mmCIF file of C-alpha atoms in Angstrom:
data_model
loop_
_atom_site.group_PDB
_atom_site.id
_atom_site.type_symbol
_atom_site.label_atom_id
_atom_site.label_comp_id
_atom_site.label_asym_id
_atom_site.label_seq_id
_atom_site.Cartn_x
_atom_site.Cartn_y
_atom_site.Cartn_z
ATOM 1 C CA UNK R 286 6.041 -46.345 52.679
ATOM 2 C CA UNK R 287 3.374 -45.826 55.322
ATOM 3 C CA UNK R 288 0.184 -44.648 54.813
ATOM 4 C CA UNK R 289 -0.355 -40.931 56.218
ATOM 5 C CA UNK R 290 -2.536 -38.400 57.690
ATOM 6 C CA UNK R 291 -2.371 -36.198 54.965
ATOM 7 C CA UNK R 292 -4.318 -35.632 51.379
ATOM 8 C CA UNK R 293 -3.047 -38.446 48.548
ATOM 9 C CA UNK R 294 -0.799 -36.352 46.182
ATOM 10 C CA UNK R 295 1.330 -36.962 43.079
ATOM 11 C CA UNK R 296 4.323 -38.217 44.485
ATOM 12 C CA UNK R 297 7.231 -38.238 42.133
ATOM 13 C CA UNK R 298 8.993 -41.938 43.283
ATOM 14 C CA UNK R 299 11.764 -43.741 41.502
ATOM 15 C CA UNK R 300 15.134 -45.896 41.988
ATOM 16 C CA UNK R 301 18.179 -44.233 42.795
ATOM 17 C CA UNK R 302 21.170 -44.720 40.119
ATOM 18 C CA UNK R 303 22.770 -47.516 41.677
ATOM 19 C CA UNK R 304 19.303 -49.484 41.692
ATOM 20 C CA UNK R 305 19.641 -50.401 45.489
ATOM 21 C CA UNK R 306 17.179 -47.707 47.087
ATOM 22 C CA UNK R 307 14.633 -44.882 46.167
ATOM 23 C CA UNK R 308 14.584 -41.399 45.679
ATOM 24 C CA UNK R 309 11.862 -38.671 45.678
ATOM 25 C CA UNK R 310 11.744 -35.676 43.686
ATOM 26 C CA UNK R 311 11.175 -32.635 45.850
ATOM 27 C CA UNK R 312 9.672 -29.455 44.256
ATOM 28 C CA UNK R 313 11.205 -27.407 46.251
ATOM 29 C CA UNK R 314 15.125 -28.033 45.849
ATOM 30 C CA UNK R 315 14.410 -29.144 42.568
ATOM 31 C CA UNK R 316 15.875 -32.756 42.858
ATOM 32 C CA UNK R 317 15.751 -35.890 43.446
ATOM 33 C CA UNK R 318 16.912 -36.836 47.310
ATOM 34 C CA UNK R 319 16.855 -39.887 48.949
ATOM 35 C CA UNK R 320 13.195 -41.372 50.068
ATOM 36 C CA UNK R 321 13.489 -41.912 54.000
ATOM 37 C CA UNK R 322 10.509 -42.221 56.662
ATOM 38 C CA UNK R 323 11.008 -38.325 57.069
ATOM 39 C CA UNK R 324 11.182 -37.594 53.954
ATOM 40 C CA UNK R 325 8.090 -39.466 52.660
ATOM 41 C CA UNK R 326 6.579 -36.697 55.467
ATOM 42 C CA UNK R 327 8.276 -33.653 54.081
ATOM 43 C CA UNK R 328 6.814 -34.293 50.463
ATOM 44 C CA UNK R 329 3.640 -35.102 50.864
ATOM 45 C CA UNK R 330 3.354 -32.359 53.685
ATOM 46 C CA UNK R 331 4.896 -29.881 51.413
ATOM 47 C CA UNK R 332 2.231 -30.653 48.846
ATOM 48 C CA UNK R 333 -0.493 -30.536 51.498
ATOM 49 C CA UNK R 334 0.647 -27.156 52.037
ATOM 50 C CA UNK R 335 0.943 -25.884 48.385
ATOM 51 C CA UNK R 336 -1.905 -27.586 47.131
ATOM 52 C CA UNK R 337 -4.705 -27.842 49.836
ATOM 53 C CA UNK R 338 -3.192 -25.001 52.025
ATOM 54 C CA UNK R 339 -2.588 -22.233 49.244
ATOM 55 C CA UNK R 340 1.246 -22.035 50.374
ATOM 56 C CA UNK R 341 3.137 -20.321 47.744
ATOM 57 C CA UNK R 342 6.055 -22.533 46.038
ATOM 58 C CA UNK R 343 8.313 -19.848 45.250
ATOM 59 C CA UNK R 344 7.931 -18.519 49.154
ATOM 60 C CA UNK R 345 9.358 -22.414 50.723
ATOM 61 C CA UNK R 346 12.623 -23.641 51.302
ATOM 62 C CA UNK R 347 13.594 -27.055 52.223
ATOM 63 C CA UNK R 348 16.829 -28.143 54.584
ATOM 64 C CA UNK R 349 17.142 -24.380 54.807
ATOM 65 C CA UNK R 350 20.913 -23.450 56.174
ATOM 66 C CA UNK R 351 20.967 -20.984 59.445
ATOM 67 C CA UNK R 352 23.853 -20.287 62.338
ATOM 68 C CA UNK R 353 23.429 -20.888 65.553
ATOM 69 C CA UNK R 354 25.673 -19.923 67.988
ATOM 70 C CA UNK R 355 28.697 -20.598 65.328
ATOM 71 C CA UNK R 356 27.471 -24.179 64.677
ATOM 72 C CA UNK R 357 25.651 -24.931 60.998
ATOM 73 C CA UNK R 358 22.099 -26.210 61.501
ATOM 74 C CA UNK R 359 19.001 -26.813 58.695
ATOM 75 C CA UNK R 360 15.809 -25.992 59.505
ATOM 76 C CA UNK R 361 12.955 -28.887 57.746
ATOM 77 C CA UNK R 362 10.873 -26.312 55.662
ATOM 78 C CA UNK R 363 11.075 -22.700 56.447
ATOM 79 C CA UNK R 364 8.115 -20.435 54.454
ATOM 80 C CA UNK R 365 8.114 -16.506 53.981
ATOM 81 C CA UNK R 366 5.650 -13.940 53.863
ATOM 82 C CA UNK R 367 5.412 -11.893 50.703
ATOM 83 C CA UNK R 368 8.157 -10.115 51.770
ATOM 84 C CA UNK R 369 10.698 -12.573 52.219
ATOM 85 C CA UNK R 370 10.475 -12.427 56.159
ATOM 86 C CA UNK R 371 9.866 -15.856 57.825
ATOM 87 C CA UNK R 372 6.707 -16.851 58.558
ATOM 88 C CA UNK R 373 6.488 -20.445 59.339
ATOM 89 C CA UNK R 374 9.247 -23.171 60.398
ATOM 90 C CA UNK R 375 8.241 -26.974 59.881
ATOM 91 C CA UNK R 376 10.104 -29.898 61.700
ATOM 92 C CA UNK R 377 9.601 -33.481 60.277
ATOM 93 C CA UNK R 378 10.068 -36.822 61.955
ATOM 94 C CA UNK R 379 9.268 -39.925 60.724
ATOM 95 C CA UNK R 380 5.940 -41.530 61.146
ATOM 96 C CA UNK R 381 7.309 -44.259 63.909
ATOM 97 C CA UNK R 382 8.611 -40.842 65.772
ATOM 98 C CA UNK R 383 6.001 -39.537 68.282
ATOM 99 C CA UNK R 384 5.901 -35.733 68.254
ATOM 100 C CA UNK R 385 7.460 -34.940 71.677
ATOM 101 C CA UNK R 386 8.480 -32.062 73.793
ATOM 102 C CA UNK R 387 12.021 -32.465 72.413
ATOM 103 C CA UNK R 388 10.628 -32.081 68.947
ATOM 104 C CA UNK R 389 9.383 -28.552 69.783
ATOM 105 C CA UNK R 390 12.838 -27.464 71.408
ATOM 106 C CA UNK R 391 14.456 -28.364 68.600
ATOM 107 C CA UNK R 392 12.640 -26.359 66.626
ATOM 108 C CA UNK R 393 12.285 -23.212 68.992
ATOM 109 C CA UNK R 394 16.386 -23.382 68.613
ATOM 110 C CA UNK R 395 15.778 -22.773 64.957
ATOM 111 C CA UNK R 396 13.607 -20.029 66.160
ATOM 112 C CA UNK R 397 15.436 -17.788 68.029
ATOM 113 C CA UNK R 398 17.652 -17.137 64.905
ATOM 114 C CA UNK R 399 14.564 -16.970 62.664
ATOM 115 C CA UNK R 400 11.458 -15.321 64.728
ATOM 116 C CA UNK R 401 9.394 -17.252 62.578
ATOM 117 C CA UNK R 402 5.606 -16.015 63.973
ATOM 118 C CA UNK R 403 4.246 -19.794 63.450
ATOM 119 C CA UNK R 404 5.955 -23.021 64.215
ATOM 120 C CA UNK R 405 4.495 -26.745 62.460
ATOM 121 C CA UNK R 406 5.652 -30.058 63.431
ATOM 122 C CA UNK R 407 4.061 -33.193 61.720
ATOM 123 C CA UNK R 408 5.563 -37.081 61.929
ATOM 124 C CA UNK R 409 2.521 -37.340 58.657
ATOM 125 C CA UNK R 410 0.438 -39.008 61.225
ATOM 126 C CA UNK R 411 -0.241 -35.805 63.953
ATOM 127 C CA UNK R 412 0.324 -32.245 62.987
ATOM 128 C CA UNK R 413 0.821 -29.115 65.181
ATOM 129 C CA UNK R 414 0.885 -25.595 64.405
ATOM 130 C CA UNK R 415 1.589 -22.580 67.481
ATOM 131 C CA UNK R 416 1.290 -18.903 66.828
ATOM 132 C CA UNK R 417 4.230 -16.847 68.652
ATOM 133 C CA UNK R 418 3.848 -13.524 70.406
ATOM 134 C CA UNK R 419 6.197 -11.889 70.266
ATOM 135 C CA UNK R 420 4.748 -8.753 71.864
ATOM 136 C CA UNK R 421 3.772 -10.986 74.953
ATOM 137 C CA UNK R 422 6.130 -13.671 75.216
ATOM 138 C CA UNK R 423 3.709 -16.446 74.820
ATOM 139 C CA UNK R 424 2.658 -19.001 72.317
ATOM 140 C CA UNK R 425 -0.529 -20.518 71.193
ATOM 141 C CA UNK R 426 -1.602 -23.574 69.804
ATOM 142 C CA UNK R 427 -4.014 -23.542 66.604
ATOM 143 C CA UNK R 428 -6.674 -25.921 66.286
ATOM 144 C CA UNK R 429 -5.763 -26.233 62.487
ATOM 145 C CA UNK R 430 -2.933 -25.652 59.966
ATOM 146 C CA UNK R 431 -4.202 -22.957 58.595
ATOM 147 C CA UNK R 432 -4.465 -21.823 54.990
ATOM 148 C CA UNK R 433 -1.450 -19.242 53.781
ATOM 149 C CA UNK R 434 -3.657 -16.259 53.231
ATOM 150 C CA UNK R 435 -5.152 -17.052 57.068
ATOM 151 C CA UNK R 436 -1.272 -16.955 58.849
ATOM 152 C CA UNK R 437 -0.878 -13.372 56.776
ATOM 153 C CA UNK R 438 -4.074 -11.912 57.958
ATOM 154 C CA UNK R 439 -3.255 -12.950 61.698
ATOM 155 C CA UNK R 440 0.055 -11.886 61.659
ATOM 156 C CA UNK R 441 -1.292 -8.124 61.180
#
């Protein structure tokens, strides 16, 4: 797989059952799916977040199931606050995908049935992070991803 823009981590790799491809174990839906481009970006973004970022495991979903507008969607990663309230949505695409104003639509969709307050998109190679207002209507884009603790304390 392709070398990232992200922190080396312990990567849990192995063949599938059949022997003709690989899978990935991912911490957070506690199994073993199969290793694409996007996925290879979800894991080791994921651990990035948990181990680097102070992102709580227990707080993170992965392919996370939501309605919109009658028709079954999945969100990439959706995190909660210590509440359980959404706090941050994450869209994957593969490294060869350029992050593009389509990318961010897609995931304001997810959005508007979420009201997430942050929104991350990362093809492993360029990451993004925007702060909604809700109170204003307008978004913001963050120099950083910021650590957990840091999205709590601006979300007050």
């Amino acid at each position: 797989m392709m070398q990232l823009n992200l922190p080396q981590h312990d990567i849990k790799v192995k063949r599938n059952d059949r022997g003709d491809g690989w899978v990935v174990w991912d911490p957070l839906r506690r199994r073993y799916v199969a290793l694409t481009p996007e996925e290879w970006v979800r894991q080791h973004f994921v651990q990035w977040l948990v181990q680097d970022k102070g992102f709580p495991i227990a707080l993170m979903g992965n392919e996370v199931s939501l309605t919109q507008n009658g028709i079954a969607r999945r969100c990439d990663t959706l995190v909660a606050d210590r509440a359980g309230r959404p706090l941050v949505i994450v869209e994957y695409k593969a490294p060869t995908v350029a992050v593009t104003q389509k990318t961010f639509d897609q995931i304001v969709r997810y959005n508007m049935v979420l009201h997430a307050r942050y929104l991350m998109v990362s093809n492993g190679l360029s990451h993004y992070c925007c702060r909604i207002d809700y109170d204003r209507g307008s978004y913001s884009f963050m120099a950083d991803i910021p650590q957990y603790d840091e999205l709590l304390q601006q979300d007050k």
